[in-house]
Coordinates of C-alpha atoms and ligand atoms in Angstrom, one line a residue:
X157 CA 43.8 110.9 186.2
X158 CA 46.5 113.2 188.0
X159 CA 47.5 112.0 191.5
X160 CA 49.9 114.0 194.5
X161 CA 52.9 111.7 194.5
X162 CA 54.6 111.8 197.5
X163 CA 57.9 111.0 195.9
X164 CA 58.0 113.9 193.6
X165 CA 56.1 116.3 195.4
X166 CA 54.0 116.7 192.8
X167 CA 50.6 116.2 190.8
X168 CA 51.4 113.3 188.2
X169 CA 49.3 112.0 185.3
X170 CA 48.5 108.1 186.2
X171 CA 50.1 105.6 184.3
X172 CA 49.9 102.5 185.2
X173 CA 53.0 99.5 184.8
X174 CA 50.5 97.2 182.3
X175 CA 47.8 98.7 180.1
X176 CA 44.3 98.6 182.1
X177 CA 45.6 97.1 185.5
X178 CA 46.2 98.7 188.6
X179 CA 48.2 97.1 191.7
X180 CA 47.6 98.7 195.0
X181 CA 49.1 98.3 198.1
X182 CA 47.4 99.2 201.3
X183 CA 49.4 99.0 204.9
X184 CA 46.5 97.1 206.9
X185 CA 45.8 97.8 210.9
X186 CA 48.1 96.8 213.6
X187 CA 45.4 94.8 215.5
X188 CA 46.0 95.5 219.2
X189 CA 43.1 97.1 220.0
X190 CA 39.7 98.8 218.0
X191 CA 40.9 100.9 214.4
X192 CA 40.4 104.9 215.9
X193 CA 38.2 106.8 213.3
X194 CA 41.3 108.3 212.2
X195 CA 42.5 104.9 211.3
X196 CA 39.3 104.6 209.7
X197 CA 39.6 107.7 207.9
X198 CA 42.9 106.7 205.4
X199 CA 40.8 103.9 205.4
X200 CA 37.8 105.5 203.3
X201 CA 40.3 107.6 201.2
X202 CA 41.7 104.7 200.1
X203 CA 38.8 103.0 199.1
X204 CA 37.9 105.9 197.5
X205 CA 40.4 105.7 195.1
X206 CA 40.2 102.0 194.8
X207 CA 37.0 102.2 193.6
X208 CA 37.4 105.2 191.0
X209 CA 39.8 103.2 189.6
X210 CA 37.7 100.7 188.8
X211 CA 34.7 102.9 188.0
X212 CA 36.8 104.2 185.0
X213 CA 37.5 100.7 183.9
X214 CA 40.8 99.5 185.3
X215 CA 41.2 96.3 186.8
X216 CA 42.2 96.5 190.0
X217 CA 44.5 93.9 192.4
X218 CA 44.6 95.5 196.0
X219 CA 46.3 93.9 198.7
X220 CA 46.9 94.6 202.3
X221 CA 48.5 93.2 205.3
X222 CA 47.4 92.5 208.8
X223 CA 50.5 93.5 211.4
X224 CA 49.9 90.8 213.7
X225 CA 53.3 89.8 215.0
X226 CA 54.6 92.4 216.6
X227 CA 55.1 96.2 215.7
X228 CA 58.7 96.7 216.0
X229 CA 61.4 98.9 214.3
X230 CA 64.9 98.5 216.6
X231 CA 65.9 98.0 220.2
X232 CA 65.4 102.0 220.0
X233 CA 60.9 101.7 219.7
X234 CA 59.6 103.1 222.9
X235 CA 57.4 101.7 225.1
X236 CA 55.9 98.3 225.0
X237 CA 55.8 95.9 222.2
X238 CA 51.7 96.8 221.1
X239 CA 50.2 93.3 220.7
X240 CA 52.1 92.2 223.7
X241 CA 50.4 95.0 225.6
X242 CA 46.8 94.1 224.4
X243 CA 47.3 90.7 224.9
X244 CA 48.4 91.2 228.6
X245 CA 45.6 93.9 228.9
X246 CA 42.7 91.1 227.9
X247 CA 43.9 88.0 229.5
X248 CA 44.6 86.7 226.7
X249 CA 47.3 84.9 223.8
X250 CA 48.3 87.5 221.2
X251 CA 46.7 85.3 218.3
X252 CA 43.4 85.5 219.8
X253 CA 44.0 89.3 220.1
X254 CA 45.2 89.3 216.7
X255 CA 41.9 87.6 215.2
X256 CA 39.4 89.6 217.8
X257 CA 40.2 92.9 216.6
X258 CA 40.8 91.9 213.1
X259 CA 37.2 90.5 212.5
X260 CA 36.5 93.9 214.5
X261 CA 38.4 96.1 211.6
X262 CA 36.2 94.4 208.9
X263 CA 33.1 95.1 210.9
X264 CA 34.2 98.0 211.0
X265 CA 34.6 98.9 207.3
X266 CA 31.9 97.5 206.5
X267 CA 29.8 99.8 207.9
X268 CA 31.7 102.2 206.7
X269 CA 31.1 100.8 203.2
X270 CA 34.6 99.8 202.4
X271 CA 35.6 96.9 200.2
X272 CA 37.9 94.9 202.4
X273 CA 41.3 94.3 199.3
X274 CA 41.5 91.3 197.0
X275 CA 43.9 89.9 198.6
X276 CA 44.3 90.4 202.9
X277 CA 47.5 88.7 204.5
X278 CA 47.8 88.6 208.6
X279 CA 51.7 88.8 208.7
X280 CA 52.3 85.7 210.7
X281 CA 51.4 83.4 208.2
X282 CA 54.3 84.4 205.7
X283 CA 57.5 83.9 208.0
X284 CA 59.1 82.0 205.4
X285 CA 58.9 84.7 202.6
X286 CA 60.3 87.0 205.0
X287 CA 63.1 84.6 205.8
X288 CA 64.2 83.8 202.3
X289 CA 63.8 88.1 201.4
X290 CA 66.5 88.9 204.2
X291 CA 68.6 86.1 203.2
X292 CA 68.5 87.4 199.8
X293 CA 69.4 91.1 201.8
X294 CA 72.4 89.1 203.6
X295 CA 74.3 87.8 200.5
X296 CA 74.0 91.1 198.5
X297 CA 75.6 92.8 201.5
X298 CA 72.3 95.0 202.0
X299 CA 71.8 93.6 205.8
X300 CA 74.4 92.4 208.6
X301 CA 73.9 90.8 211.8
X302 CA 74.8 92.6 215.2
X303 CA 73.9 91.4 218.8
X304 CA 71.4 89.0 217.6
X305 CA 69.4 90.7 215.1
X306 CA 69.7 91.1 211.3
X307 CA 69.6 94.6 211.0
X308 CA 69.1 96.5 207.2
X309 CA 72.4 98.8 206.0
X310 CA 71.1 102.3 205.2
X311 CA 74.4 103.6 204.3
X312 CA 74.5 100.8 201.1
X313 CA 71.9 103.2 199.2
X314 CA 72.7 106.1 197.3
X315 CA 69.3 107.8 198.8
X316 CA 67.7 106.4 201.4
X317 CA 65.4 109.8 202.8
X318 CA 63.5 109.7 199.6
X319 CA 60.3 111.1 200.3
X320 CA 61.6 114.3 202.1
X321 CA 65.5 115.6 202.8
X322 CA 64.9 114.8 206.5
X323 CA 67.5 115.8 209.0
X324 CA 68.8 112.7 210.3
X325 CA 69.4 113.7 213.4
X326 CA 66.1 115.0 214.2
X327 CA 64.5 111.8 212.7
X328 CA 66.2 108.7 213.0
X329 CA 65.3 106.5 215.5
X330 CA 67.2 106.5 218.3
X331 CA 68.4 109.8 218.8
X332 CA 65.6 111.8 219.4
X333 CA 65.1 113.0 222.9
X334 CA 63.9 110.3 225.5
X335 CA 64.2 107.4 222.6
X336 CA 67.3 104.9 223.7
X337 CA 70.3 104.5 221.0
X338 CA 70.5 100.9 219.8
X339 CA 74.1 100.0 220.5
X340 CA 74.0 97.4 217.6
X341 CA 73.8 99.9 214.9
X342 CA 76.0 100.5 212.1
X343 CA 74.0 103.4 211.4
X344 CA 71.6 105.6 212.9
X345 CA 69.0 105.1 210.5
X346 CA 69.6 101.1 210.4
X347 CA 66.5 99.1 211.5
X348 CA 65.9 95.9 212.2
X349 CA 64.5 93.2 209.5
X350 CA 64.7 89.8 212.2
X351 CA 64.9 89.9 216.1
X352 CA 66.4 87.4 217.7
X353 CA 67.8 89.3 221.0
X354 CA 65.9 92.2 222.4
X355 CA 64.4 94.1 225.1
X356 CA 60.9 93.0 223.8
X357 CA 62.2 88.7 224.7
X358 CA 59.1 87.7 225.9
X359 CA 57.4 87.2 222.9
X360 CA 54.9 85.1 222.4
X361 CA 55.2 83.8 218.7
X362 CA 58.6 83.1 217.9
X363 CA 60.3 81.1 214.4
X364 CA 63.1 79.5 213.7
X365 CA 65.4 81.0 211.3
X366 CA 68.9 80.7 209.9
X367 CA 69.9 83.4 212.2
X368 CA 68.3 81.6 215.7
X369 CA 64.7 81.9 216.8
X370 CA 63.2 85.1 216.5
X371 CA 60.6 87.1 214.9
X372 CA 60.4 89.7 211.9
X373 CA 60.5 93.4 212.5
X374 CA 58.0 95.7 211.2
X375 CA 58.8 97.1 207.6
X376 CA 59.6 93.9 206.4
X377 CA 56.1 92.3 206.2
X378 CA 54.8 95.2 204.0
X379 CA 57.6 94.8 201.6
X380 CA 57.7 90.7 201.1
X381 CA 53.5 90.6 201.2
X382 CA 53.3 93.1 197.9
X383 CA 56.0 91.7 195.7
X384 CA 54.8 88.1 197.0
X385 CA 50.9 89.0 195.5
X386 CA 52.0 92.0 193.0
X387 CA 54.9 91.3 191.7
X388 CA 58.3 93.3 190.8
X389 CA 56.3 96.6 189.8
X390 CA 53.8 98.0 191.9
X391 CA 51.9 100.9 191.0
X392 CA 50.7 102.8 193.8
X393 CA 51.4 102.6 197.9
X394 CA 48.7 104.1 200.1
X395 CA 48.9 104.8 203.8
X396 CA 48.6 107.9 206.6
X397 CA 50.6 110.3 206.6
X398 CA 52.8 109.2 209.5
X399 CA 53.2 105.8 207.7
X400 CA 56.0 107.7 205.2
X401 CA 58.9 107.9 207.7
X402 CA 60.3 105.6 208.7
X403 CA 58.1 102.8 207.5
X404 CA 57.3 103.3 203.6
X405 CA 61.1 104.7 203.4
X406 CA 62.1 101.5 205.0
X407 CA 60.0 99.6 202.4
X408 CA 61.5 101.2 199.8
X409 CA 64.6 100.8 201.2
X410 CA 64.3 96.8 201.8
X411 CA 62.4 96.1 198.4
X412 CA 64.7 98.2 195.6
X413 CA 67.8 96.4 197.0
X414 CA 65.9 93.4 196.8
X415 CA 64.7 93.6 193.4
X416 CA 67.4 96.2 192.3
X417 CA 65.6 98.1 190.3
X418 CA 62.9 101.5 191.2
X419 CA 59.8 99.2 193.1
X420 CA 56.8 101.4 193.6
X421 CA 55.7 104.6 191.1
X422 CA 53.0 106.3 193.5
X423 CA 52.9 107.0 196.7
X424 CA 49.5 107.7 197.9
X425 CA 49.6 109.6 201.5
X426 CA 46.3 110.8 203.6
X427 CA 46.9 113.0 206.0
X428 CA 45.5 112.9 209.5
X429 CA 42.2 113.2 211.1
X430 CA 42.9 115.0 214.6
X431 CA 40.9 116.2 217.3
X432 CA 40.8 119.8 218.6
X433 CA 43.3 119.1 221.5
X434 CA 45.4 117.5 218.6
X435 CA 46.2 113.8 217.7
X436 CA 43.6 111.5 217.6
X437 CA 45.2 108.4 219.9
X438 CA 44.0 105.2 221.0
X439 CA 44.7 105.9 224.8
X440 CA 43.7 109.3 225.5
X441 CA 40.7 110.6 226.5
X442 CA 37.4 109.2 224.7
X443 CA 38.4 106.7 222.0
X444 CA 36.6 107.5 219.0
X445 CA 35.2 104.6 217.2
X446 CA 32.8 103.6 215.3
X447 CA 31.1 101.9 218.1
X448 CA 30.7 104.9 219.5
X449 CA 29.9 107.2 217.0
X450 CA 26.9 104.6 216.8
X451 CA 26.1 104.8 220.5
X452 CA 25.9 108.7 219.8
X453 CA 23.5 108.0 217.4
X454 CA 25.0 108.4 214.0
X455 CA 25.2 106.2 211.4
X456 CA 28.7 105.4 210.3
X457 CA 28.2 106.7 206.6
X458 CA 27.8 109.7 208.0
X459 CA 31.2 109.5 209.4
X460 CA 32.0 108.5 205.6
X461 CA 30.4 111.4 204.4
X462 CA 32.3 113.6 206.8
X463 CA 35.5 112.7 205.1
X464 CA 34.4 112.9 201.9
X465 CA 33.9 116.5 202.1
X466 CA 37.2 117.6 202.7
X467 CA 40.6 116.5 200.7
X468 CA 42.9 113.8 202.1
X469 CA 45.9 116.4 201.1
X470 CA 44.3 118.0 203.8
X471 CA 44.4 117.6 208.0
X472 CA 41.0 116.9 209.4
X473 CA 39.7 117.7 212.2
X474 CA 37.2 116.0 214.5
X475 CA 34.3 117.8 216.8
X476 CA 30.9 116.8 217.6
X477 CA 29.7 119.9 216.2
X478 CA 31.5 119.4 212.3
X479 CA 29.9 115.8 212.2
X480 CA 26.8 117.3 213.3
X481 CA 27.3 119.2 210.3
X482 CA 27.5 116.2 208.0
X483 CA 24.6 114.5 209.3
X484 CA 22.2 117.6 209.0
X485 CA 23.7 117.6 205.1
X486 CA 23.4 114.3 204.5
X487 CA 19.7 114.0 205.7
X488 CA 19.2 116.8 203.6
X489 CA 20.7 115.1 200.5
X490 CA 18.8 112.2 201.8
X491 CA 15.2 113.9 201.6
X492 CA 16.0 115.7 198.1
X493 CA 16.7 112.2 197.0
X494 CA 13.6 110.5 198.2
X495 CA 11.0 111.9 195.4
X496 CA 13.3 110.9 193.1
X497 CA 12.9 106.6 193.8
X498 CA 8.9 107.3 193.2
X499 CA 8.7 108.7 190.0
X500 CA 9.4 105.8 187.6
X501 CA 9.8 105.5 183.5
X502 CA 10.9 107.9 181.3
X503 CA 14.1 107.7 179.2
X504 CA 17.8 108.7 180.0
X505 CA 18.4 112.1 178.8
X506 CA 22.1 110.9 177.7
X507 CA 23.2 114.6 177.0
X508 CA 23.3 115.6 180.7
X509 CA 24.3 112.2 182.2
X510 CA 27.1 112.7 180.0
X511 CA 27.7 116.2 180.9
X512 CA 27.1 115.4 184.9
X513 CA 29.6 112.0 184.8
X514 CA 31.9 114.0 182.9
X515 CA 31.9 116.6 185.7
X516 CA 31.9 114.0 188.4
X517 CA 35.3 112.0 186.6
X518 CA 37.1 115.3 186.1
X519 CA 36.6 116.4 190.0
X520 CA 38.1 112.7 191.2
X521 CA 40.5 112.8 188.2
X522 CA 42.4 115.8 189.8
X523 CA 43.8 114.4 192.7
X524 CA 40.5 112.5 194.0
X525 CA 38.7 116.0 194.8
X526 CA 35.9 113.9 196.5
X527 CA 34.6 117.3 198.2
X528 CA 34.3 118.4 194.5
X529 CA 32.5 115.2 193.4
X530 CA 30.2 115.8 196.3
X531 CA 29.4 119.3 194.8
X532 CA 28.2 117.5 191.2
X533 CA 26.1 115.1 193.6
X534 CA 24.4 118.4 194.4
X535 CA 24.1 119.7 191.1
X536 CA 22.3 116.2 189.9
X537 CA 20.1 117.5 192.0
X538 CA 19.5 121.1 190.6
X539 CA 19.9 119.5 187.1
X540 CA 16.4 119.8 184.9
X541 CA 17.1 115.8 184.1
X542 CA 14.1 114.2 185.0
X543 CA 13.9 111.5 187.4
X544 CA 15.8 108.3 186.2
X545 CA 18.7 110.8 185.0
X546 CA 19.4 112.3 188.2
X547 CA 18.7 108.6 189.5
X548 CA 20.8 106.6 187.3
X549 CA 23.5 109.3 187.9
X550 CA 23.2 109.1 192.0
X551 CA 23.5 105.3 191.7
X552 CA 26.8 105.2 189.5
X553 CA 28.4 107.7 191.6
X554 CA 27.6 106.0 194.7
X555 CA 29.2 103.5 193.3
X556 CA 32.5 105.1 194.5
X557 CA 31.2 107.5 197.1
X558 CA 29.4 104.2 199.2
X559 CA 26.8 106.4 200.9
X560 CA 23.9 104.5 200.2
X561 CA 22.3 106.9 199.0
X562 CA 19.1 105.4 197.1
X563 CA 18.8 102.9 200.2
X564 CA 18.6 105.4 202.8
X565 CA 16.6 107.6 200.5
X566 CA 13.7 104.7 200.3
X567 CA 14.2 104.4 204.3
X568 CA 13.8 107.5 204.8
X569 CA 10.3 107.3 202.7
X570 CA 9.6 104.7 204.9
X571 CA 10.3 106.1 208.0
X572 CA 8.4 109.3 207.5
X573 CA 5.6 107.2 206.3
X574 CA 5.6 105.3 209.6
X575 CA 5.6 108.3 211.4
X576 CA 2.7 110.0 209.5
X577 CA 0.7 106.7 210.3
X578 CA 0.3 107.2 213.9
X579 CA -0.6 110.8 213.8
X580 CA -4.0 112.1 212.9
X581 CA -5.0 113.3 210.0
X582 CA -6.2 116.3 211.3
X583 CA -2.7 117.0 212.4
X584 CA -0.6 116.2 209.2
X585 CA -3.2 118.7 207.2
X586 CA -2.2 121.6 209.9
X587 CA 1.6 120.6 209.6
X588 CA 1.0 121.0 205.7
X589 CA -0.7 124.2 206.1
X590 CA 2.0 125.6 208.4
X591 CA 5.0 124.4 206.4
X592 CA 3.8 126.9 203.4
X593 CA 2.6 129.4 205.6
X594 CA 6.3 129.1 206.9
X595 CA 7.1 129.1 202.9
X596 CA 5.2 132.3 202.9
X597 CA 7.0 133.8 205.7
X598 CA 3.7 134.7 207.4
X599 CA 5.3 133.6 210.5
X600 CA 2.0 135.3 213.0
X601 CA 0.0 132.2 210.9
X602 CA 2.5 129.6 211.5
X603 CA 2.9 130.5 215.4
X604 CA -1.4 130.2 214.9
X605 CA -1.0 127.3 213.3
X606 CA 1.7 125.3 215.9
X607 CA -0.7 126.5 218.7
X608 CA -3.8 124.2 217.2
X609 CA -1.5 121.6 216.7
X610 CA -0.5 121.6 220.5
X611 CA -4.2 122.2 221.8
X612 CA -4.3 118.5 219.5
X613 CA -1.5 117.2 221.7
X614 CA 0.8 117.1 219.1
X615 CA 4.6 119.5 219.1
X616 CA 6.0 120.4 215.7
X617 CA 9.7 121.0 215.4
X618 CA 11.7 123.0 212.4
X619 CA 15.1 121.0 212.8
X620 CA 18.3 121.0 210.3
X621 CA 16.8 117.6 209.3
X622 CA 13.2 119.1 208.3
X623 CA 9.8 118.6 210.5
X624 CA 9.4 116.7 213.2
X625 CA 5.7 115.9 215.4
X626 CA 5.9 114.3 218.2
X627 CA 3.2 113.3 220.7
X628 CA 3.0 115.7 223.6
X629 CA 3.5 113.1 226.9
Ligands
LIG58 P1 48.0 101.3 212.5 O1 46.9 100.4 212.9 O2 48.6 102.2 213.6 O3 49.1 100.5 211.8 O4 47.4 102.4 211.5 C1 46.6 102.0 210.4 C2 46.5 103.1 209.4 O5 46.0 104.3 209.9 C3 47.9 103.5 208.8 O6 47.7 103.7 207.4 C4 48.2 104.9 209.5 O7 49.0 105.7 208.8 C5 46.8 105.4 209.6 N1 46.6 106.5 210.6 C6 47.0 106.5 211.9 N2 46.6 107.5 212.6 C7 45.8 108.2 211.7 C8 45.0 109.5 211.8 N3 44.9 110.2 213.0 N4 44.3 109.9 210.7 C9 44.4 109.2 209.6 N5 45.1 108.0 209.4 C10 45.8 107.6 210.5
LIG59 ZN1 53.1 98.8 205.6

């Protein structure tokens, strides 16, 4: 398997630390409010390539955190401290923030048919590994104290801007435009591993520690929770896009001159969803969640679907129309599926599962093409297999793709079975009739046709979905 690695720039050929086993790191939600859909998006990539992984044999270890104390960087972060802010903005302490919107994230994925990790750690409940990590920073000379807070030496590395020759003084915190300076620093690019004094004092969860009562900044938790549950060598890092500065480079930072030796191998990076007026945000405008996607009618595996066809090397963008697009595909993949779950028997033609897996491994094998995988879902579909091929091939693939396919296939049987229930008999035979007259293109017969099936009281529709009758009211 070849993968983009954000640290060379590059496509490189997988290779895991042990033989057969994969350890993943994931950065989890910071859980202030509801995950956006662009949240949700690295979300699906993610578990995308968890679950190739594992469809090709490896035995996977994923872990993730969940940033529930705090969300800060240095006396530099703008704004408000987030959890603070939802906290005060529900009435309510930050830990029952913290667990409302994390059950929320996990309702979340699962609709969205993502496998929550192995291993899921809220951040507050490993204060003492993060203690005994930046004491370990302190005595080899990798962190100091300044005005209260343990802050991490950036000038101790030889490189610390390793995914990208940034310009430091476009990109360090705390001398952009508008952003404060933090007085305390030795170094502009210096953050902070422990608060103890800061502008963000009114905490609500606070520890003790060697260097006063305080809490842990942001980069930290990542760092301590993987090598805690991974170990000295991980494989691969995922995250969005924006996650790679300063955060993952902080990681990087903290954990090498912890361990003193190279940490992580691959770093896996999905770029951004956005809308058409640009970034998708949790405050502007209409907040785009899954809840609402569902309010609007779609079913959130559509929304999965939606990402799947595009690369997550790739910015995405978001419109009513472009999902309306993926729904009107998917039913269509949907209704080409449904014949398939009644014919039953006949053997395996081995030859062409073989051909079509081998087709569907090599797209997610180069750089998890998953629009490319899609495309050998369609040509399962054109294959001359017969049915328990193409069916046995739909259900190993969605093994990784987590469309349910075959489920909503058999729904939709259902469904339209329903439907044809209540109308007459008399009706369905003119809907047939019209449908290959429509085949025919001998439209004047089909117009004939819909006008006998109104004078019955009953209106038929050509939609992107296929035929609908309704009852004239
Ligand atoms: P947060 O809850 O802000 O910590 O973000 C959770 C995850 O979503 C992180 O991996 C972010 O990098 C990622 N992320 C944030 N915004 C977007 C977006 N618009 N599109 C895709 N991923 C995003
Ligand atoms: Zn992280």
């Amino acid at each position: 398997m070849y993968l983009y690695n954000s640290l060379s720039h590059k496509k490189e050929e997988f290779i895991p630390h042990e033989e057969g086993k994969v350890s993943m790191y994931t950065c989890g939600p910071t859980v202030y409010h509801y995950a956006h859909i662009g949240n949700l998006r690295s979300y699906i990539m993610e578990d995308i390539l968890e679950k190739y992984l594992r469809y090709t044999g490896y035995d996977v270890k994923r872990v993730m955190n969940i940033t529930d104390v705090g969300h800060l960087t240095s006396d530099g972060d703008t704004g408000d401290d987030k959890m603070l802010k939802g906290a005060k903005r529900e009435h309510k302490t930050v830990m029952e923030i913290a667990k409302f919107y994390t059950d929320a994230f996990f309702d979340d994925c699962k609709k969205l048919n993502i496998k929550t990790p192995d291993v899921v750690v809220p951040a507050t409940t490993y204060i003492d590994e993060f203690i005994r990590v930046i004491s370990s920073l302190m005595e080899k000379g990798y962190a100091y104290e300044a005005g209260g807070n343990i802050y991490f030496d950036t000038s101790k590395l030889d490189k610390y801007y390793v995914f990208n020759d940034f310009n430091e003084e476009d990109l360090a915190v705390g001398v952009r435009d508008g952003v404060e300076a933090d007085e305390n620093k030795r170094n502009k690019a210096d953050f902070v591993l422990w608060f103890t004094k800061s502008k963000f004092d009114d905490q609500e969860l606070k520890w003790d520690s060697p260097w006063g009562i305080g809490y842990p900044g942001w980069h930290i938790e990542c760092s301590c929770i993987s090598m805690k549950n991974l170990g000295e060598y991980l494989d691969i890092h995922c995250g969005g896009i924006d996650n790679a500065f300063p955060h993952h480079t902080n990681e990087i930072a903290q954990s090498e001159a912890y361990l003193g030796h190279k940490w992580c191998n691959y770093w896996f990076h999905i770029l951004h969803l956005n809308t058409n007026d640009g970034k998708m945000s949790k405050s502007k405008g209409e907040f785009l969640t899954v809840s609402l996607l569902e309010e609007k009618g779609y079913k959130p595996v559509i929304y999965r679907f939606f990402c799947l066809q595009s690369h997550y090397r790739k910015s995405l963008v978001f419109s009513w129309d472009n999902l309306d697009n993926a729904k009107a595909a998917y039913g269509k993949l949907i209704e080409k599926i449904a014949p398939l779950t009644q014919e039953s028997g006949g053997d395996i033609d081995k030859a062409e599962y073989e051909r079509l897996d081998k087709a569907f491994r090599e797209a997610l094998d180069s750089d998890v093409n998953t629009a490319m995988a899609i495309t050998v879902l369609y040509d399962v579909l054109k294959s001359k297999a017969n049915a328990a091929t193409k069916l046995a091939l739909i259900n190993d693939f969605d093994k990784v793709l987590g469309l349910d396919l075959v489920a909503n296939a058999k729904l939709f049987l259902e469904e339209s079975a329903n439907a044809s229930a209540d109308i007459p008999a008399e009706v369905m035979e003119l809907v047939e009739q019209r449908k290959e007259a429509r085949k025919a293109k001998d439209f004047a017969l089909a117009d004939e046709l819909r006008d006998k099936i109104a004078s019955l009281g009953y209106e038929v529709k050509e939609t992107r979905q296929g035929t609908e009758i309704s009852k004239i009211q």
